[in-house]
Amino acid sequence: MIEVEQLSKLYGSTPAIQDVTFSVEAGEILGFLGPNGAGKTTTMRILTGYLPATSGTARIAGFDVHEDSMAVRKRIGYLPETPPLYGDMTVEGFLHFVARIKGVAAGDRSKRVELAMRRCNILEKRQVLIRKLSKGFRQRVGIAQAIVHDPPAIILDEPTVGLDPRQIIEVRNLIKSLAGDHTIILSTHILPEVSMTCSRVAIINRGRVVATNTPEQLMAQLAGGSGYELEVEGDTAALAARLHRLPGIRTVEIGSGEGLPKSRSQVRLTLEPGMDPGREIAATVVGSGLGLYEMRRVRVSLEDVFLELTTEEKAMDGSTAAPSSDANNTDAAPDSPGGEAA
Amino acid sequence: MNSIKTIIANVIAIYRRELQSYFASPFAYIIAGVFWLLSGFFFVAILMGPEGLIAQAALRDQMGITTPPVDVAYQFLSYFLGILGSLALFILPMLSMGLYAEERKRGTLELLATSPLTNWVVALGKLLGVVTFFLTMVLPLLIYQAIALSAANPPAPITVMLLGHAGLILMAAAILSLGMFISSLTDSTILAAILTFGLILLLWVVDLVATSIGGGLGDALGHLSLIKNYTTLTQGILDTSSLIVFLSYILLGIFLTAQSIEAFRFQRS
């Protein structure tokens, strides 16, 4: 449905995105995950035809976003980071206007507007001036204008930013309900958001897509995190407890590795982000009277990206999130996606 | 065929939204109110003031001067339209300042730019909207002029009246079109208004500059003057070259607006 190949965009000589490549199948929700300034908005603006790419191609429903811009524009719904709303119009009047400029046939307009309002749950506000709406309702009107012409592809730039937790849940449910009929790309810098709404995730950092996968697999990769793999010989009964006492150790897993002699075991350690107690680990193993045959660093390339991501819902409004608590939450959040209720 | 229909439908969609936003804006009513107040004041002053045209004509009658005969209605029209033109100079930048600057500030330009509309369709629809609003500001004036002039003897020159007001609308459209272009360059409405005012003041007096330069260049510059071409029309002279000058300004404004929006999208960082 959406194919992006080797897309690059330079502002002057500064690259905003470089060689961005990904594709989205029909009916999928792709989460575009990355820290602020990673190039999410730039990529989306290129997809919608708002900005031209410096090089590379992007196709939506088979049409090139640059060559066949008008054909693409008819087939996409787009919610920019700030919802594009006219405060002096009523919700219904505005949606009629959007339906008209998006080329919805005159006979279908009322039906489409009605449907969009029902889906976004704004029917009771239909005659209200948009400038009198609360932030949450504005966001829903923003989504309604993106779906009013029933486009095959919907592009949402940070659809939940600035909403309160209850509104966030509503908007996410709304987006999920749109999948299937529509292909959706949404961008976010909130890690748990993708696991809750998206069927696939593309992680973008400093203008490059660094990983594309399902949320589950990415979380697993993240949970594996950065750590060490050790091969030790001897009685490991007391080792786990000792290792746990070291600073920066998150999990310790001791098992009989495949193809290892019976006397040897394999130890997998995962570390707290930003901690690297390699020296202490080795000292502890040796100090326990065990033989250390192998000690290997296991590095996950995504770690840097995840450190910059907002990993907890409450940190969004947030000045209070200290770096240390943020780091601790990196591992906590994926395990408890329901934590947003707090 | 179908595409022409789509284009017209799109222009109408933009036009209606633009017009609706003027009628929903208290600011637009204030501008209209001030315009009506001032034009009404000048109407009374020119016609019935102590130094007004009626007083002057009465004085001439008393002194027994009959030649040359005075056509009060004609004189009134050219004075009054001249005043309206000067008022428009101040009013029009305030009408055009928000055309694009507001869209840029609100982020709605992104909606228009990602909808299946070409830039010039948007520009044309917006211009038609603001010109229509100015037309609704001028129409009430026509009514009281018609009432006053119906009493004139010799009868009021109806063609001068119509042509003069058509000239006013045409000149307004030219100014609004250029103002729209300036509005598309910035997201500050105040800056757009000031720059537009500066530009049309320049075009207003360019014939003064032209006279001082003289020669071919001066002649060419003189033709660009808004006031010169406007005065031609308010005197009841249907001069094709004046019409062409105003139409050129209108088209130039639309063209530059479309170009500037394109450039804005391509260069933004």
XYZ file of C-alpha atoms in Angstrom, chain A residues 9 11 45 48-52 66 69-70 73-74 76 78 80 82-90 94 97-98 100-103 131 145, chain B residues 9-10 12-14 16-17 20-22 24-26 103 106-118 126 264-269:
68
model
C 15.743 14.970 2.393
C 17.709 21.051 4.329
C 5.308 15.510 4.976
C 1.627 13.635 1.901
C 3.213 15.668 -0.876
C 3.722 18.681 1.365
C 7.487 18.544 0.940
C 9.486 17.173 -1.970
C 5.765 13.575 -6.292
C 0.771 14.261 -6.263
C -2.893 15.022 -6.946
C -3.607 13.611 -2.161
C -7.051 12.235 -2.978
C -4.594 10.094 1.865
C -3.403 13.572 6.981
C -0.386 17.165 11.008
C -1.132 20.671 15.051
C -4.627 19.769 13.802
C -5.440 22.060 10.857
C -8.717 23.540 12.039
C -10.597 26.741 11.315
C -11.779 28.055 14.669
C -14.567 30.123 13.140
C -16.313 27.116 11.586
C -18.618 24.595 13.191
C -15.555 22.308 8.605
C -15.522 21.914 3.609
C -12.796 19.275 3.862
C -15.554 19.183 -0.695
C -11.883 20.022 -1.260
C -10.920 16.362 -0.988
C -13.244 15.668 -3.893
C -12.482 27.295 18.683
C -11.018 15.501 8.749
C -16.061 23.355 -7.507
C -12.772 23.745 -5.634
C -16.157 27.778 -4.943
C -15.316 25.680 -1.868
C -12.375 27.944 -0.980
C -17.284 30.082 0.430
C -15.023 29.248 3.326
C -17.857 32.751 5.661
C -14.809 33.530 7.806
C -15.185 37.267 7.078
C -17.951 35.294 11.227
C -15.194 37.706 12.212
C -15.969 40.646 14.527
C -3.500 29.948 7.402
C -2.991 28.139 12.256
C -1.343 25.320 10.316
C -4.322 25.020 7.994
C -2.075 25.744 5.038
C -0.844 22.190 5.521
C -4.406 20.961 5.028
C -4.862 22.979 1.851
C -1.443 22.003 0.535
C -2.075 18.294 1.050
C -5.548 18.398 -0.489
C -6.034 17.822 -4.205
C -6.038 21.553 -4.965
C -3.580 23.568 -6.993
C -9.516 33.475 -1.556
C 7.489 28.112 0.848
C 6.842 24.387 0.730
C 9.980 23.625 -1.180
C 12.362 25.644 0.902
C 11.066 25.400 4.426
C 13.336 23.934 6.987
